[in-house]
Short mmCIF file of C-alpha atoms in Angstrom, two decimals:
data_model
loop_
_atom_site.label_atom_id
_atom_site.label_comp_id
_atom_site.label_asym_id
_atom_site.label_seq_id
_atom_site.Cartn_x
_atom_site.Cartn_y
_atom_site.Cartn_z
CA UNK X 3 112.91 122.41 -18.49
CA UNK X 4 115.72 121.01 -16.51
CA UNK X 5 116.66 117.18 -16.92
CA UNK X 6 115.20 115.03 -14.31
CA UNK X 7 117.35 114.35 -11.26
CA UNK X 8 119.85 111.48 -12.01
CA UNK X 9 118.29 108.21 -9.91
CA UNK X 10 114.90 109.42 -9.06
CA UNK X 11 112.85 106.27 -10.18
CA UNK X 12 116.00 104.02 -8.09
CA UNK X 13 115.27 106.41 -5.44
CA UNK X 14 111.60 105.96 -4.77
CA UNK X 15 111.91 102.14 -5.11
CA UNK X 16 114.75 101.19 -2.59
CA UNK X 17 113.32 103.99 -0.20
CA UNK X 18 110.24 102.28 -0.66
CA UNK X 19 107.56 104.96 -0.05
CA UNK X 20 107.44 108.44 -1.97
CA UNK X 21 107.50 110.49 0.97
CA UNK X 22 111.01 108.63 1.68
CA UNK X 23 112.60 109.32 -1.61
CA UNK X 24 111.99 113.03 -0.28
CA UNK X 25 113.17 112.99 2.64
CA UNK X 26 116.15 111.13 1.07
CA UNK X 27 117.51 114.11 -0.99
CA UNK X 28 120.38 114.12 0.79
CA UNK X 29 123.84 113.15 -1.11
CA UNK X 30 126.40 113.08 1.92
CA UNK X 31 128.08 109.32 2.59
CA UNK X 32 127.79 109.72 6.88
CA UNK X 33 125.26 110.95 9.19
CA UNK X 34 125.46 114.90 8.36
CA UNK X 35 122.53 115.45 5.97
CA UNK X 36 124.44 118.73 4.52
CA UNK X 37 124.46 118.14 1.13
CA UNK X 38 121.62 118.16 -1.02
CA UNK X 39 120.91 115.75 -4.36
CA UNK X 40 119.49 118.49 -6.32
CA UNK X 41 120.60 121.95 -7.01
CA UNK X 42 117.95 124.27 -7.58
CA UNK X 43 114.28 123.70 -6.12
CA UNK X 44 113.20 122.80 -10.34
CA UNK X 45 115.52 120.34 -10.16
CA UNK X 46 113.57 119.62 -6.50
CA UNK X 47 110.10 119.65 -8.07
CA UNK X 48 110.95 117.60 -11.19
CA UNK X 49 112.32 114.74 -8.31
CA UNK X 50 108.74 115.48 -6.55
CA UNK X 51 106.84 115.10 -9.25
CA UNK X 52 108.63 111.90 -10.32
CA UNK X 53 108.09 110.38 -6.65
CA UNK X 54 104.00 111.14 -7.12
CA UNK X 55 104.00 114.51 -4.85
CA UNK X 56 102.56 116.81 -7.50
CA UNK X 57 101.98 120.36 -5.69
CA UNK X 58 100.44 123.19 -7.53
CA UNK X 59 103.34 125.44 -6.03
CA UNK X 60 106.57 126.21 -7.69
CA UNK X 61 109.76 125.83 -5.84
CA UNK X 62 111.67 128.62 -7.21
CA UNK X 63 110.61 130.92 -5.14
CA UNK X 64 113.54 130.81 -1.58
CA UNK X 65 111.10 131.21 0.86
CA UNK X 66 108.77 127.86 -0.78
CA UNK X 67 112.20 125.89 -1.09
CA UNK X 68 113.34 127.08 2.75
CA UNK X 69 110.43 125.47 3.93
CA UNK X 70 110.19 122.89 2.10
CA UNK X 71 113.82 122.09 3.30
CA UNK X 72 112.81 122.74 7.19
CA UNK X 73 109.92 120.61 6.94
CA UNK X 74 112.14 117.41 5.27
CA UNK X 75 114.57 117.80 8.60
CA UNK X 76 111.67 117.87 10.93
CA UNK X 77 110.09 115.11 9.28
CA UNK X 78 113.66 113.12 8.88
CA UNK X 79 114.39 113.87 12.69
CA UNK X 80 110.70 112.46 13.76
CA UNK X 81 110.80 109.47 11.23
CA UNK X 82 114.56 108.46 12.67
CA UNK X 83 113.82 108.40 15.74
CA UNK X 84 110.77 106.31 15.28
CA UNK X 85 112.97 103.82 12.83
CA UNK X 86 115.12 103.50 16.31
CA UNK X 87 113.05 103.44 19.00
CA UNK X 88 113.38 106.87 20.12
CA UNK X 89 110.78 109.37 21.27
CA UNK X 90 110.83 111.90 18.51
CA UNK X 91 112.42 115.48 19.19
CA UNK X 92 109.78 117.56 21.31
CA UNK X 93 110.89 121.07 18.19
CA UNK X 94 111.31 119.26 15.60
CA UNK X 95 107.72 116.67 16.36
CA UNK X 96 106.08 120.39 16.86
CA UNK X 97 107.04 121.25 13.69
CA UNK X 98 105.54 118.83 11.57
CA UNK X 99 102.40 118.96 13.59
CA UNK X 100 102.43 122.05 12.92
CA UNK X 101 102.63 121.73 9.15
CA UNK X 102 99.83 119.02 9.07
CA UNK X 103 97.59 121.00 10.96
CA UNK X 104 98.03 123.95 8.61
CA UNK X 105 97.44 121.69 5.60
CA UNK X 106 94.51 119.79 6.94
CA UNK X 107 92.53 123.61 6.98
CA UNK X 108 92.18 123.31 3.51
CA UNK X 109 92.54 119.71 2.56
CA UNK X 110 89.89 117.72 0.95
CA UNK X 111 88.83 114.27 1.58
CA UNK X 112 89.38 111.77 -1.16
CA UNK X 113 88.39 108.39 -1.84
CA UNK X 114 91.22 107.39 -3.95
CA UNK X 115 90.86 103.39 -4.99
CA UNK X 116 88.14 102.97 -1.78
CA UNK X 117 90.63 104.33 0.67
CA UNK X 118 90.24 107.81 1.88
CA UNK X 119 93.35 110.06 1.60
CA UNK X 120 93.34 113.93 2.15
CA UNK X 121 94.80 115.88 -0.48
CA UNK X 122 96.26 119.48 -0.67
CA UNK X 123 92.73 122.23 -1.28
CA UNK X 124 92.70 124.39 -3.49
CA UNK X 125 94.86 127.04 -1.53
CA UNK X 126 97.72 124.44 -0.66
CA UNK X 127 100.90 124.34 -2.27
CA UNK X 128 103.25 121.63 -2.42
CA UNK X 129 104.45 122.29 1.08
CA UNK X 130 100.55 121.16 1.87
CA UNK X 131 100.79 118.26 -0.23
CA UNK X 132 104.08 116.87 1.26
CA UNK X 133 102.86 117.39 4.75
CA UNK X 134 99.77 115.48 4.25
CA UNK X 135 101.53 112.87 2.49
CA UNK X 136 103.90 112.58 5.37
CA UNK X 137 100.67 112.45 7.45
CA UNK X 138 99.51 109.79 5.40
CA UNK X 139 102.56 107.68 5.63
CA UNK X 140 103.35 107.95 9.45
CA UNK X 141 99.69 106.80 9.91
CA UNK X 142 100.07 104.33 7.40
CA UNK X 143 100.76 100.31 8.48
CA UNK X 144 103.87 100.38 6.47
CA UNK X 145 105.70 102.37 9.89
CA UNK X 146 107.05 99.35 11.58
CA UNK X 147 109.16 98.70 8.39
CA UNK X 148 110.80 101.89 8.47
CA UNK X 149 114.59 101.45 9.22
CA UNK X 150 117.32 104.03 8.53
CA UNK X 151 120.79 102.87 6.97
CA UNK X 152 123.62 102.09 9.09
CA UNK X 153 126.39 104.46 6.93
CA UNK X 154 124.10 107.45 5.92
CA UNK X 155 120.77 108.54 7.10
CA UNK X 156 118.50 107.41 4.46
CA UNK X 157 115.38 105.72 5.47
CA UNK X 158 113.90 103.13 4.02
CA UNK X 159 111.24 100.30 4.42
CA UNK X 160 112.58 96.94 4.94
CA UNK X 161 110.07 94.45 3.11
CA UNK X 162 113.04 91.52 3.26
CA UNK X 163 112.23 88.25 6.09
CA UNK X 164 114.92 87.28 8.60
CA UNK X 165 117.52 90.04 9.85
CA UNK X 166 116.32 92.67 7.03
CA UNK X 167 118.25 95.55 4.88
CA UNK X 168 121.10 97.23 6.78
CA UNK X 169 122.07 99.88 3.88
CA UNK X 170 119.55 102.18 1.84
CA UNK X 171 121.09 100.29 -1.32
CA UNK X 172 123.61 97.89 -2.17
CA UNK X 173 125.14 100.31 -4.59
CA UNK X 174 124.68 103.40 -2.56
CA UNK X 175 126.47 101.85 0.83
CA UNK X 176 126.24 98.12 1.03
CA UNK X 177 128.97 98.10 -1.06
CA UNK X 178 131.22 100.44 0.32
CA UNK X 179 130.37 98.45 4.01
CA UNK X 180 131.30 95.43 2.64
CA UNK X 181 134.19 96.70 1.31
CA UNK X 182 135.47 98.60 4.41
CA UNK X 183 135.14 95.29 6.26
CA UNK X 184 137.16 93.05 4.33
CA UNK X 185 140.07 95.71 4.44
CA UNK X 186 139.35 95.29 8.20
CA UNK X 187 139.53 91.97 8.19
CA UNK X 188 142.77 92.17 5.99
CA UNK X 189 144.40 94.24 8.66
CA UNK X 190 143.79 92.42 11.51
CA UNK X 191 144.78 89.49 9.95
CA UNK X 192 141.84 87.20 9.75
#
């Protein structure tokens, strides 16, 4: 078995939500989202795992991992948009409809800790347990917390009072912000 994913557990808690950490498996500094944090789809499904998405499905296979991939842009696109006061894209809001209607066929009601949750059937895979967990969280009361850092496109939940979180970590970009605006500063002379 492969070693787990350098920062998962850091991952999950400054994202704040599990279905975040996924859709934050992106390694890029800016706004491209081309790079990904993992490098096969075990080293995918060992970060998975870790954030609490346990699928029956293995993501060796290309075709599981392709759209698993398409379904974490859709989703990223939708929950962006929503973290800025957009209307979600019309293809990409389509899509994970789409995906949550197909895993809702064979999903199961559970009462998990006296509040109801559907979970992946039988037949479902992991791509039907991450859709229903993105489900879950966009109809969740945690939405209006979502934010998405200024210098990359991680999202994350802002739990802070007052102004609230600007980066997805202080390590990650905070940091390298701060930084870039003292040299700024330097420049101009202030």
């Amino acid at each position: 078995m492969r070693p787990i994913p350098r920062g998962t557990a850091e991952a999950i808690i400054e994202a704040g939500h599990p279905v975040l950490a996924f859709l934050n498996t992106v390694s890029d500094d800016g706004k491209t989202r081309r790079h990904d944090t993992f490098e096969t789809g075990e080293d995918l499904l060992s970060h998975l795992r870790l954030c609490g998405l346990n699928g029956a499905a293995d993501t060796r296979a290309a075709g599981q991992l392709h759209a698993l991939m398409a379904l974490r842009e859709a989703a990223y696109a939708v929950l962006s948009a929503l973290a800025a006061g957009r209307r979600p894209p019309h293809e990409d809001r389509l899509a994970v409809e789409t995906a949550i209607k197909s895993a809702m066929q064979d999903a199961t009601l559970d009462m998990n800790a006296g509040r109801p949750a559907w979970r992946a059937g039988p037949m479902g895979g992991l791509h039907d347990h991450v859709a229903l967990a993105i489900a879950d969280f966009m109809l969740g009361d945690t939405l209006a917390r979502l934010r998405e850092c200024r210098r990359c496109t991680h999202l994350f939940l802002d739990h802070g009072r007052g102004t609230g979180r600007r980066w997805c970590s202080m390590a990650r970009c905070g940091n390298r912000a701060k930084a870039q605006g003292f040299r700024d500063r330097r420049r101009a002379g202030v």
